[in-house]
Coordinates of C-alpha atoms in Angstrom, one line a residue:
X27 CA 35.4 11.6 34.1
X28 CA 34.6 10.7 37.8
X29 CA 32.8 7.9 38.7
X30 CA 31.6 7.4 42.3
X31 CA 31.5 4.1 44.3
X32 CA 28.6 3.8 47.0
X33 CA 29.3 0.9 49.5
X34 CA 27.5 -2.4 49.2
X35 CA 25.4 -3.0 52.6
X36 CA 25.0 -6.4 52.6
X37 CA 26.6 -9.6 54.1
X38 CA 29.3 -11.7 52.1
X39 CA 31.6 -10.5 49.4
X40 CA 34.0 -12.5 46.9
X41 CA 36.4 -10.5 45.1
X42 CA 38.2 -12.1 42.5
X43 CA 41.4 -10.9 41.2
X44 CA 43.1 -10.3 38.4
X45 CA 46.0 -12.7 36.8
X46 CA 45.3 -14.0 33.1
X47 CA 44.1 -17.5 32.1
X48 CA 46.0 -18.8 34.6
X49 CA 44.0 -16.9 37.2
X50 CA 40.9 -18.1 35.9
X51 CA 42.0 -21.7 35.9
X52 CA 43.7 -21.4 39.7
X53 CA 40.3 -19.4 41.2
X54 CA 38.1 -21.8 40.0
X55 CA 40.2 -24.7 41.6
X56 CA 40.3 -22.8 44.5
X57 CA 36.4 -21.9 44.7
X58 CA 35.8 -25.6 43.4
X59 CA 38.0 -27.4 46.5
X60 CA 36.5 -25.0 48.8
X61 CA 33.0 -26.2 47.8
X62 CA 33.5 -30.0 47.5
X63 CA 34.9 -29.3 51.5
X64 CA 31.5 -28.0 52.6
X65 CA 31.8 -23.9 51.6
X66 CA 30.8 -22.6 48.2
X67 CA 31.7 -19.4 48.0
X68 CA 29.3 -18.6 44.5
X69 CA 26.5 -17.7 46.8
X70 CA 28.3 -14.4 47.9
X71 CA 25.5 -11.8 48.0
X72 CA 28.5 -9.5 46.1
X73 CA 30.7 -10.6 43.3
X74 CA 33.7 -8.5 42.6
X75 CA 35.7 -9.1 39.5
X76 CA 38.7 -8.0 37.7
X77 CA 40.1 -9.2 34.5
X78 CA 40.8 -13.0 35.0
X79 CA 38.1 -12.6 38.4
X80 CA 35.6 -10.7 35.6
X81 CA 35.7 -14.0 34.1
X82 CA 35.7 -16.5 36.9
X83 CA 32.7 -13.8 38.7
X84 CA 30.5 -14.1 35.4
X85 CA 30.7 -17.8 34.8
X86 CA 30.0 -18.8 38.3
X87 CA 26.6 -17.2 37.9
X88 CA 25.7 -19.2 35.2
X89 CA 23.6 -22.2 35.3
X90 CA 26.5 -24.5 35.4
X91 CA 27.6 -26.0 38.8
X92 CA 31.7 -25.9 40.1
X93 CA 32.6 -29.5 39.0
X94 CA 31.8 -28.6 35.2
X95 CA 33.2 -25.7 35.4
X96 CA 36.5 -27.0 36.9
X97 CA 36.8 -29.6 34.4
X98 CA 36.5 -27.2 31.2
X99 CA 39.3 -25.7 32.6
X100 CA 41.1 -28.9 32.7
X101 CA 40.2 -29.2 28.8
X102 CA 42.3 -28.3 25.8
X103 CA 41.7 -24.0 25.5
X104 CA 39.7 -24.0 22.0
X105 CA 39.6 -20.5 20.4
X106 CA 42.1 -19.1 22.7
X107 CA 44.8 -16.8 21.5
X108 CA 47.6 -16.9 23.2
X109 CA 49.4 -13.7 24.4
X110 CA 52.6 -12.3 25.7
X111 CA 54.3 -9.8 27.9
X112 CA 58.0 -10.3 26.9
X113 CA 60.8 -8.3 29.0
X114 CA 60.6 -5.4 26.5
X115 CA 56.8 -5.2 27.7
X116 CA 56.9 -5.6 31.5
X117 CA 60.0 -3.2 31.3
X118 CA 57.6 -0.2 30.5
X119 CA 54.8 -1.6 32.9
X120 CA 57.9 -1.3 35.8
X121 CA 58.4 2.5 34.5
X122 CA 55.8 3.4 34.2
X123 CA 54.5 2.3 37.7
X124 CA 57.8 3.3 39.8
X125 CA 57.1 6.9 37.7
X126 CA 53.6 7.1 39.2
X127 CA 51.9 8.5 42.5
X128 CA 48.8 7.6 42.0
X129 CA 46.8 4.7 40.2
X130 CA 45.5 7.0 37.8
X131 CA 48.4 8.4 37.0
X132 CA 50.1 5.3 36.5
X133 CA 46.5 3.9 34.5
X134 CA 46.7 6.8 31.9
X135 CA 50.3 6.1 31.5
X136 CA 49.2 2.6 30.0
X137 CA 46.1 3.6 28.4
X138 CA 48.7 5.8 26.1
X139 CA 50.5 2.9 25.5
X140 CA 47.8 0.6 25.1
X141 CA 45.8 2.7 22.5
X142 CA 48.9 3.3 20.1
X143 CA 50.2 -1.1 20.7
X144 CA 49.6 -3.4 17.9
X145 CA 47.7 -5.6 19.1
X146 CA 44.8 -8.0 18.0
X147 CA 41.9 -6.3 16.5
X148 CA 38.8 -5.4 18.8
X149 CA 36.5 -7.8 17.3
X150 CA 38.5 -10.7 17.6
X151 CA 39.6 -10.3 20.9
X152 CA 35.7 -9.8 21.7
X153 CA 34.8 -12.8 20.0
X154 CA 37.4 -14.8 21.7
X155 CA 36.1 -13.4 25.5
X156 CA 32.1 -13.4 24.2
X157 CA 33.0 -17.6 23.4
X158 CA 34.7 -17.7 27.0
X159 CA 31.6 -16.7 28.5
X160 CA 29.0 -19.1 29.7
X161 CA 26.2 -16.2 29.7
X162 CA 26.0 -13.2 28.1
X163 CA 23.4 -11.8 30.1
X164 CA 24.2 -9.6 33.7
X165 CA 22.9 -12.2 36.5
X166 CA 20.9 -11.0 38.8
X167 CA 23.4 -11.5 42.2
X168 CA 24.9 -7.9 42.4
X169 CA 28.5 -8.6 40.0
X170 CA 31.0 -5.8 39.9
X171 CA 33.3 -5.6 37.0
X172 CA 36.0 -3.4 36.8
X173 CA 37.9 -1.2 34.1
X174 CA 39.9 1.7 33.9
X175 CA 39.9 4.6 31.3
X176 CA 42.7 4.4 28.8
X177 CA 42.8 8.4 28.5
X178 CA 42.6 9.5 32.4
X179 CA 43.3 6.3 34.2
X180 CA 40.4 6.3 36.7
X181 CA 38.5 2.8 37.3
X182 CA 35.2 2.5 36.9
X183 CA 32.8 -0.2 37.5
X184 CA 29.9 -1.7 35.7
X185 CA 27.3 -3.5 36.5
X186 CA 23.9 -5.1 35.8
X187 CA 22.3 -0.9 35.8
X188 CA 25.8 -0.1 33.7
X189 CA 23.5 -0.4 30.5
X190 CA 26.8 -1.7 28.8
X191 CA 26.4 -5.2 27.0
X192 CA 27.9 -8.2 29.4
X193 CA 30.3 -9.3 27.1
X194 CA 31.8 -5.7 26.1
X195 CA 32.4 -5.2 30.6
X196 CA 34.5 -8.1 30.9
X197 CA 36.3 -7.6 27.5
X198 CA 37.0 -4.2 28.7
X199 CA 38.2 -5.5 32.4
X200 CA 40.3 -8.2 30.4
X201 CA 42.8 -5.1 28.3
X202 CA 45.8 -5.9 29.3
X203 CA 47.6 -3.0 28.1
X204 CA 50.1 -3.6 25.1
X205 CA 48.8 -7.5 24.7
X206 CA 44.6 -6.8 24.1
X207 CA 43.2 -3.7 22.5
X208 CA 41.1 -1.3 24.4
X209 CA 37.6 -1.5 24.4
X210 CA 35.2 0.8 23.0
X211 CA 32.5 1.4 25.6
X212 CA 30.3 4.6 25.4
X213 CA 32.5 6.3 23.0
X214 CA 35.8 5.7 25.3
X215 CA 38.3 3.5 25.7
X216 CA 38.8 1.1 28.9
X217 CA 41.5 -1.4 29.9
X218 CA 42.3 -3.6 32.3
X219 CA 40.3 -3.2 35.8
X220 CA 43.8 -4.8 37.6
X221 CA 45.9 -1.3 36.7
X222 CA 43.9 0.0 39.3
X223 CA 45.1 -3.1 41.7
X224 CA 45.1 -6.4 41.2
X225 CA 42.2 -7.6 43.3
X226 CA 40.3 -4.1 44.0
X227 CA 39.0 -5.6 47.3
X228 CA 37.8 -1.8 48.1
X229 CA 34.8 -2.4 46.2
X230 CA 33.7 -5.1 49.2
X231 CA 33.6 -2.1 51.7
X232 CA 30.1 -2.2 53.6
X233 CA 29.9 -6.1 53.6
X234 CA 30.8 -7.8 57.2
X235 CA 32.2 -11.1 55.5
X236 CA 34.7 -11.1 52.6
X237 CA 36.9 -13.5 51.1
X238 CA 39.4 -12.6 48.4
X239 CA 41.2 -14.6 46.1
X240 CA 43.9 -13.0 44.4
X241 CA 46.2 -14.6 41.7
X242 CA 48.6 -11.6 41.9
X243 CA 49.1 -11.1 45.2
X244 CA 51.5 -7.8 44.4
X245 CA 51.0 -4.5 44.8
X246 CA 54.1 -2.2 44.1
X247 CA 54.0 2.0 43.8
X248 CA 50.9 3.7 43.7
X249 CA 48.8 0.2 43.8
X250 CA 48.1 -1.2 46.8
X251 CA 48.2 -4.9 47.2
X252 CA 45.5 -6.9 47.6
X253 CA 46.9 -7.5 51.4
X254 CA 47.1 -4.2 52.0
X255 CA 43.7 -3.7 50.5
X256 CA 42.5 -6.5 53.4
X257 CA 43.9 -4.8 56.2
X258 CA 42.2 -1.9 55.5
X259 CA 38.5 -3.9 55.1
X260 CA 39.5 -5.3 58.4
X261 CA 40.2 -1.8 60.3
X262 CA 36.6 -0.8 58.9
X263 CA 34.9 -4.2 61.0
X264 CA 35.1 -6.5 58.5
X265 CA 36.4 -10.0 58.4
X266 CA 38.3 -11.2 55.4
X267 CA 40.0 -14.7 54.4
X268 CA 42.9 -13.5 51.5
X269 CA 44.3 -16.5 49.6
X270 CA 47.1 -15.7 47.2
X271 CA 49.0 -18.5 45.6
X272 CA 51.3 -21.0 47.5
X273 CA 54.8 -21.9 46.1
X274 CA 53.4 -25.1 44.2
X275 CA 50.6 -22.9 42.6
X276 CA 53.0 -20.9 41.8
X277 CA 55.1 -23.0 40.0
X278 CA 52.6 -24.6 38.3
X279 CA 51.7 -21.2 36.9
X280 CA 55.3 -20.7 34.9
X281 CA 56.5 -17.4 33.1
X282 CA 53.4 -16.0 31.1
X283 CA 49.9 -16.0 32.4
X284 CA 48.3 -15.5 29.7
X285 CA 49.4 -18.4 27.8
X286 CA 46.3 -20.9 27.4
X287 CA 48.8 -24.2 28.0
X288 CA 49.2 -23.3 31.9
X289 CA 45.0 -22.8 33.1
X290 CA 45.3 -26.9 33.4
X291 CA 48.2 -26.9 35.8
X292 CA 46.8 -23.9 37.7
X293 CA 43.4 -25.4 38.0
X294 CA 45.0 -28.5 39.5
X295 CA 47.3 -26.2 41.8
X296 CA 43.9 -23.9 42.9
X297 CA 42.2 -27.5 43.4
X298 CA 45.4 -29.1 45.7
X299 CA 45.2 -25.6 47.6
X300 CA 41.9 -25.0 48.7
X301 CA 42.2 -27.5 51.6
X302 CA 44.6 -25.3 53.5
X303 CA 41.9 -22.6 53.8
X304 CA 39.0 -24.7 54.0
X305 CA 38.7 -24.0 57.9
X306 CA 39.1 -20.2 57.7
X307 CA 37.1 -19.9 55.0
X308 CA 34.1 -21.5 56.4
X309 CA 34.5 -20.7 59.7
X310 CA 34.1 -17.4 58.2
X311 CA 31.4 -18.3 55.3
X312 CA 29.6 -20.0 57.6

């Protein structure tokens, strides 16, 4: 199936990568720095998220301001299940990306995989993201969430006109493949929007000011990275802050970003961060 994507004519963008709980926890540090120094980045007129940024992108729009939201992150991770990509699991991941030539190629590889995996049922993994959600209602900022189809690999986006439920979009962008179970969505199955690339910073074509924040700064094969993905905004006119980790963010994030213990640290790291951009990002917000 073929979806098409229009570009957004409008002004700002903030894209919001992919990268597990410990994305969500470093992003929000990041956006919560940035706006206790002057620039908040929430009142983009576009919101682009992928997995951990599907997160981060929907509960920024809830009526909830950065300091709260910072601090849950800080808090102990009730009703979280902890997941794991061991080497056995990022061993077919590497396969089946160096065997690819395209992202859809390399997508449908995984969605086989992902649809035969043992893996938590559907419903509790949608419980668990439907409790991680401050809203479960589409805002009313234009909010991109992105997924790809487990049977051909092409990415899709929903939306507020998506007529798919809130909850069942970011569940969907939040598959990781042989960790979470696909997500049933119109009769098809959809994992994780950051197969397609981690940050998906093509979806901000059209709008003159973008930042992106991007957890997983890699690209590798068939994906292009979210720096390459920046440079290309920029050819096209626009300009574009990219903040990826630094070395102590990264450290703070350890071996498995999904595991619920490490969104403190990475919140703390985001936070510490955000002053090294402040001055690019608002000379650019602003």
């Amino acid at each position: 199936m073929a979806f098409r994507h229009t570009a957004i004519m409008t002004d700002t963008a903030l894209v919001l990568g992919s990268g597990g709980l410990i994305g969500v926890g470093w992003e929000i540090g990041i956006l919560h720095g940035l706006a206790e120094a002057g620039v908040d980045l929430t009142d983009a007129d576009l919101v682009v998220g992928s997995s951990a940024g599907a997160v981060v992108g929907v509960n920024t729009s809830a009526r909830i301001g950065l300091p709260e939201l910072y601090e849950r992150q800080l808090a102990h991770p009730e009703g979280e299940i902890a997941g794991r990509l061991g080497a056995g699991k990022i061993f077919r991941y590497a396969r089946a990306v160096i065997g690819s030539r395209t992202p859809e190629q390399y997508g449908a590889k995984m969605g086989r995989m992902a649809l035969v995996a043992d893996t938590p049922s559907e419903a509790d993994r949608r419980a668990v993201i439907a409790a991680r959600l401050l809203t479960h209602e589409w805002p009313e900022r234009a909010l991109k969430l992105t997924a790809v189809a487990a049977d051909t690999g092409e990415l899709r986006v929903f939306d507020q006109d998506s007529g798919v439920p809130l909850v069942d979009a970011v569940a969907a962008s939040c598959a990781v493949p042989l960790v979470w179970p696909p997500v049933t969505i119109d009769g098809c199955k959809w994992i994780d929007g950051g197969l397609h690339s981690t940050a998906n910073a093509h979806l901000a074509a059209g709008c003159s000011r973008v930042v992106i924040l991007a957890p997983s700064p890699a690209g590798g094969g068939p994906l292009d990275s979210p720096a390459a993905q920046a440079a290309k905004l920029t050819a096209a006119g626009a300009k574009v802050v990219l903040i990826t980790p630094d070395a102590a963010a990264k450290k703070a994030f350890g071996r498995s970003s999904l595991d619920p213990a490490r969104r403190a640290p990475a919140a703390r790291a985001g936070l510490a961060q955000a002053a090294a951009h402040v001055h690019a990002v608002k000379a650019l917000w602003a």
